[in-house]
Tab-separated table of C-alpha atoms in Angstrom:
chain	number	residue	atom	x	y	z
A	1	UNK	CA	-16.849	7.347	-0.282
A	2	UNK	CA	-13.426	7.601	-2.071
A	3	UNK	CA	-12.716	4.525	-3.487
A	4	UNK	CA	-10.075	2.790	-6.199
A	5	UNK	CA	-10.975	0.473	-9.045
A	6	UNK	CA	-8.413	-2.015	-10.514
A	7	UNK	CA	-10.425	-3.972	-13.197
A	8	UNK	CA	-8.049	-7.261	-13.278
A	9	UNK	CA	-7.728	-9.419	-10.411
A	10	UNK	CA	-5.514	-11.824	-12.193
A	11	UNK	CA	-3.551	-11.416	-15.723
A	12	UNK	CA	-1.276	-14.019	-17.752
A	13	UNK	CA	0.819	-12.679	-19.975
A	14	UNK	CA	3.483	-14.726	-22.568
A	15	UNK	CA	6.672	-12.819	-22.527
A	16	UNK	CA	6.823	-10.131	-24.912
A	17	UNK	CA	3.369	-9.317	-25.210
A	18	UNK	CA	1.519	-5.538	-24.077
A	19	UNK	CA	0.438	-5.210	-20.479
A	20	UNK	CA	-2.393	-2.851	-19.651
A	21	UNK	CA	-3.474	-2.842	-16.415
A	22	UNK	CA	-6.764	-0.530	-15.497
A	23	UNK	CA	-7.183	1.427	-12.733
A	24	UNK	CA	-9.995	4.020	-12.011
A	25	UNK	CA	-10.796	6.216	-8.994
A	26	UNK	CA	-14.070	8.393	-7.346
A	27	UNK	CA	-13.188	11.197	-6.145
A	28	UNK	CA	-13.517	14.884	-7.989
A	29	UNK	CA	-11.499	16.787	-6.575
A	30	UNK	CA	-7.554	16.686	-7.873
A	31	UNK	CA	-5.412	13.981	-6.630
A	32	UNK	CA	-2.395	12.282	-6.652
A	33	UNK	CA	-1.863	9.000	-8.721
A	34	UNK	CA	0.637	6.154	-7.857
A	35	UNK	CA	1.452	2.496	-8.500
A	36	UNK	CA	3.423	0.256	-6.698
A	37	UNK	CA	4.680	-3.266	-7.185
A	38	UNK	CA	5.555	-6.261	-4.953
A	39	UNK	CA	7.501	-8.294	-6.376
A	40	UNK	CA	7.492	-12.022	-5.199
A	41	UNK	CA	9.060	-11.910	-1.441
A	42	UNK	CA	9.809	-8.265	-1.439
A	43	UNK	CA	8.277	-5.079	-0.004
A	44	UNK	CA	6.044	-2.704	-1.864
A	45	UNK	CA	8.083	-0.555	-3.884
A	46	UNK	CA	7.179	2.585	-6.136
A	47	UNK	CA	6.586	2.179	-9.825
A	48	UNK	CA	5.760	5.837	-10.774
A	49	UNK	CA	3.627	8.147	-9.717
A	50	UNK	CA	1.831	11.624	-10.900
A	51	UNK	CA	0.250	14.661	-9.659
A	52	UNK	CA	0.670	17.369	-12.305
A	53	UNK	CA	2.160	18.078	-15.652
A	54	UNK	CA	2.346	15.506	-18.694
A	55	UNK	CA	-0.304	13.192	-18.004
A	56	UNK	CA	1.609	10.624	-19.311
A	57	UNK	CA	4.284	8.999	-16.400
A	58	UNK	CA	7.285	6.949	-16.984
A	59	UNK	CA	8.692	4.800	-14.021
A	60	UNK	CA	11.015	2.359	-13.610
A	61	UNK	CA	11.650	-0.846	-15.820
A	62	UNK	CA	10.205	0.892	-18.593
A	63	UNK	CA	6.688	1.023	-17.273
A	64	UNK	CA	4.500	3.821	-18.056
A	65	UNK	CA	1.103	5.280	-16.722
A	66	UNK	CA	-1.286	7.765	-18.320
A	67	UNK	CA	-3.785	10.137	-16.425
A	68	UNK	CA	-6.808	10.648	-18.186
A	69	UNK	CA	-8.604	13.344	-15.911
A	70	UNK	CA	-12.271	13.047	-17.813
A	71	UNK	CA	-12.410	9.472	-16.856
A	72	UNK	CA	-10.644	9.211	-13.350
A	73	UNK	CA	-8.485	6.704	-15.177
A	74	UNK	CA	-4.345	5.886	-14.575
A	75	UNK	CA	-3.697	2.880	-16.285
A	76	UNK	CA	-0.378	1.539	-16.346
A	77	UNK	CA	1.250	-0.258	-19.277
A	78	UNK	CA	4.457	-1.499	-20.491
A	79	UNK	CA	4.977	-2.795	-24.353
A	80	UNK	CA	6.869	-5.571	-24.070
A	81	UNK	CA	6.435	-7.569	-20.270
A	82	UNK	CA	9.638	-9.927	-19.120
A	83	UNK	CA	9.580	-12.735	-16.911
A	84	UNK	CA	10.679	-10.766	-14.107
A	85	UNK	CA	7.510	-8.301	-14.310
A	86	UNK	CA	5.272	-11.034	-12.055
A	87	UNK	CA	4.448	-9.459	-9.515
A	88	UNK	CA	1.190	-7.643	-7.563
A	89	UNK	CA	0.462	-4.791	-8.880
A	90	UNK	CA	-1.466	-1.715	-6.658
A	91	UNK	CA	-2.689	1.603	-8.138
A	92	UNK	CA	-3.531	4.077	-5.514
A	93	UNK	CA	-4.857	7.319	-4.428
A	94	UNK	CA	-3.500	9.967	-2.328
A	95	UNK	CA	-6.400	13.095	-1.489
A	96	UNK	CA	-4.877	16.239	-0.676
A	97	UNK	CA	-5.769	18.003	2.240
A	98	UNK	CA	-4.959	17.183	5.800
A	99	UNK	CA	-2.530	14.096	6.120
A	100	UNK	CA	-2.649	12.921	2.474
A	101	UNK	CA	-4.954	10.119	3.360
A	102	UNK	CA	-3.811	7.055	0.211
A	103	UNK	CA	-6.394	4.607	-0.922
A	104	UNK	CA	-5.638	1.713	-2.625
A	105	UNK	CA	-7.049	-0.790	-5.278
A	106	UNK	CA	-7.191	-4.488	-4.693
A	107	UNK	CA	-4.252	-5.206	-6.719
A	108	UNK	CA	-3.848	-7.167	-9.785
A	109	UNK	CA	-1.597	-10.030	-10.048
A	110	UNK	CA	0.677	-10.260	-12.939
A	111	UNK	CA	1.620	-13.954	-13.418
A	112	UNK	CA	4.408	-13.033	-17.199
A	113	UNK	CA	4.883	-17.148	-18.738
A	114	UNK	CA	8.405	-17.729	-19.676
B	1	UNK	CA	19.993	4.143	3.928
B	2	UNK	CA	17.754	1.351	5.739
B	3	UNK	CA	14.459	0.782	5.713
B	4	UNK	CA	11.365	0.531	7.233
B	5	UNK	CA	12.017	-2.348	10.122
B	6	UNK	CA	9.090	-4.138	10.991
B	7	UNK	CA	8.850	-7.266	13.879
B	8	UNK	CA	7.783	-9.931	14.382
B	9	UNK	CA	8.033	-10.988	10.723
B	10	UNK	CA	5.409	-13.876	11.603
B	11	UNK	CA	2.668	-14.511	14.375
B	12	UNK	CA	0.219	-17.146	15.357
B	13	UNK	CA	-2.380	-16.753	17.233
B	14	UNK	CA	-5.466	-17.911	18.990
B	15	UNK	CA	-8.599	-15.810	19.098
B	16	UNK	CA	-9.337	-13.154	22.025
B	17	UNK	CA	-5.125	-13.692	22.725
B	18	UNK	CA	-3.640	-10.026	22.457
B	19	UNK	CA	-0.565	-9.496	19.774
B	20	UNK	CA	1.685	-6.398	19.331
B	21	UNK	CA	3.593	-5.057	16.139
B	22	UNK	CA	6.138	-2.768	15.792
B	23	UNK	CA	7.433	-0.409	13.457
B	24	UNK	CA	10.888	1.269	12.776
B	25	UNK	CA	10.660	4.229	10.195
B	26	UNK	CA	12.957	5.410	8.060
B	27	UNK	CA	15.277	7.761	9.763
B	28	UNK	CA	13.630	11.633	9.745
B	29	UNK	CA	10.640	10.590	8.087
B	30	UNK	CA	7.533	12.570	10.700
B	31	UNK	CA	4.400	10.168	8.768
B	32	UNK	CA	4.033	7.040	9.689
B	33	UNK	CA	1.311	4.617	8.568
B	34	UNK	CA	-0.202	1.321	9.748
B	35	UNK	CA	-2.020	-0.627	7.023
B	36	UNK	CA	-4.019	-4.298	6.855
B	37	UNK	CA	-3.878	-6.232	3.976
B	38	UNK	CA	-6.202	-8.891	3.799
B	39	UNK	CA	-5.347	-12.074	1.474
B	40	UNK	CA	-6.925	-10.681	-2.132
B	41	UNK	CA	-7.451	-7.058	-0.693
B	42	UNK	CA	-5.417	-3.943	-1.115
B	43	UNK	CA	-3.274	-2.636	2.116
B	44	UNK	CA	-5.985	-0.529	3.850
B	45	UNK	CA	-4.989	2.203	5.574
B	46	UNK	CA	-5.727	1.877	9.702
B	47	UNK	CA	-4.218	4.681	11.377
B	48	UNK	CA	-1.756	7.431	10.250
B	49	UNK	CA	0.844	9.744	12.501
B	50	UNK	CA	2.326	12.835	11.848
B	51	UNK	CA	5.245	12.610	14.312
B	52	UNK	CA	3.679	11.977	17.456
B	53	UNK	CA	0.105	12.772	16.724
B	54	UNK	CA	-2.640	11.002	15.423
B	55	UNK	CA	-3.654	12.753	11.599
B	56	UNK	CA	-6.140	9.801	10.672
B	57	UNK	CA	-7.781	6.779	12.612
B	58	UNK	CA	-11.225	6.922	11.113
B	59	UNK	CA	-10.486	2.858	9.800
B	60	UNK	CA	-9.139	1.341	13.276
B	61	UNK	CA	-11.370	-0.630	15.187
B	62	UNK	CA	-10.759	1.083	18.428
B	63	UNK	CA	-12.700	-1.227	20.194
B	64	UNK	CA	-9.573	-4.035	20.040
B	65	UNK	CA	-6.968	-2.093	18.100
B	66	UNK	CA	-4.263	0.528	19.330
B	67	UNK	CA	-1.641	1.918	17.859
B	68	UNK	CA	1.077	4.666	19.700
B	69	UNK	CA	4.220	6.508	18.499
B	70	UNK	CA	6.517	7.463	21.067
B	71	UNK	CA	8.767	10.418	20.736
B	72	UNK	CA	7.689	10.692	17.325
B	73	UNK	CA	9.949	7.866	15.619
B	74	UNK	CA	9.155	4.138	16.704
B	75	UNK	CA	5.504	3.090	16.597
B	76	UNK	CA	3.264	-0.244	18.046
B	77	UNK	CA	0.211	-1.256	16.968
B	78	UNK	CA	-1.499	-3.779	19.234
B	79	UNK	CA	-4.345	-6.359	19.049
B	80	UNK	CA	-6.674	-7.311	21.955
B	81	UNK	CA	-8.348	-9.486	21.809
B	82	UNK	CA	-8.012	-10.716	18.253
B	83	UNK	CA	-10.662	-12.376	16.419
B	84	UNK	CA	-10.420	-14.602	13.516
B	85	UNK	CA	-10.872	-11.773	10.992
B	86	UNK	CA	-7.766	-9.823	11.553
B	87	UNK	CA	-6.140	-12.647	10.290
B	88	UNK	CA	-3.891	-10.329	7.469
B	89	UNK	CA	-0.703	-8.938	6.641
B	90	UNK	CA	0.337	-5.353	8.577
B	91	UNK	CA	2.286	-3.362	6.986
B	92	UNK	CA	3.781	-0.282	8.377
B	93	UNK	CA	5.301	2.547	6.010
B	94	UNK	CA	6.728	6.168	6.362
B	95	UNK	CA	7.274	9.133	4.260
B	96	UNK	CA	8.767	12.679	4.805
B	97	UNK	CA	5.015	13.972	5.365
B	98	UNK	CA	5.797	16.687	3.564
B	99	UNK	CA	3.430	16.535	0.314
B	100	UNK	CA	0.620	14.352	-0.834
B	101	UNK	CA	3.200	13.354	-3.870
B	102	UNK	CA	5.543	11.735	-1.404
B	103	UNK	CA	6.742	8.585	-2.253
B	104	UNK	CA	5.685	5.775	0.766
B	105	UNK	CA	8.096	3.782	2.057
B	106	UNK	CA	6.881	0.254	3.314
B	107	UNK	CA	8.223	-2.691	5.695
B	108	UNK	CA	8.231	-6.163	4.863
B	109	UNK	CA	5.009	-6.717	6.624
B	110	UNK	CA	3.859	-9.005	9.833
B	111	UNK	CA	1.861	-11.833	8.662
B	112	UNK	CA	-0.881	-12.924	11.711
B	113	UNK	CA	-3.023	-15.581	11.514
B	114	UNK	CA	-4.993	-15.947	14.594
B	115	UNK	CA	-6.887	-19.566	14.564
């Protein structure tokens, strides 16, 4: 069965440092890559996303994802985290096909110290 | 433009009571989703519409859940009878439907516990 892998359930982070946050996927057929972010008390909400092209993705707040086909692999990043980047973070899956069926990982949650 | 409306925001429960959700898309968008989110889990998806008609609803456990959309826009998902385990977060969301790339589009969740 399809299925997504986010390695880190949790992740603490001093303000200023790297953020790398794994995420890998089964499935070997092409597919379409996203991550979205809850912040505290707010709805999901698109980071970036991919599904052709330059396998590396920018998205918003200067976060930035790379596709890696050879090992099923879209890890998202950002140099430099700020206070404000705590939040959940979900990588997911959409197969193509009929209805676009998304999968998603268990999240990681991104707790950035001040 | 607003956003995907969901109600109640909050819901208590006791087991084998019945509970219903509903879900406002965003306006013109023909796929609407219903996920579960259990405390620590991703949102998994439960059952998926393309307008009116069902497109997946190989997760839902048919025995207890349902879920309808009317007319194509509005959608309820119901509960009966509820067991402790669907204690979770349901979250509805909606995109145009018209490519697997399309951005989804998610309400602020219902939060049942049933005790």
């Amino acid at each position: 069965a399809q299925s997504v892998s986010q390695h880190n359930h949790h992740v603490i982070l001093s303000e200023a440092a790297s953020l790398e946050l794994g995420c890998n996927y089964s499935y070997g057929g092409t597919v379409n890559l996203f991550w979205y972010v809850q912040y505290p008390g707010q709805h999901l909400q698109l980071l970036l996303k991919y599904f052709s092209g330059d396998p590396l993705v920018k998205g918003i707040k200067g976060f930035e994802a790379e596709f890696i086909k050879s090992k099923f692999s879209f890890n998202l990043r950002k140099p430099s985290v700020q206070w404000s980047d705590t939040a959940e973070y979900f990588c997911a899956v959409t197969l193509p096909g009929g209805g676009f069926k998304t999968i998603f990982g268990a999240g990681t949650r991104l707790f950035v110290k001040a | 433009e607003a956003g995907v409306a969901q109600s109640p925001r909050y819901k208590i429960i006791e087991k084998r009571q019945s509970v219903a959700f509903w879900c406002n898309p965003i306006s013109g968008h023909a796929t609407l989703y219903w996920y579960q989110q259990i405390l620590g889990q991703g949102p998994k998806l439960l059952i998926q519409f393309q307008n009116n008609g069902v497109v997946d609803d190989s997760q839902l456990p048919k025995d207890r859940f349902s879920a309808e959309r009317l007319k194509g826009v509005d959608s309820t998902l119901k509960i009966q009878p509820a067991k402790l385990e669907d204690s979770a977060v349901y979250l509805c969301a909606s995109t145009t439907g018209q490519f697997a790339i399309d951005t989804q589009y998610f309400g602020p969740g219902t939060r049942l516990t049933v005790l």
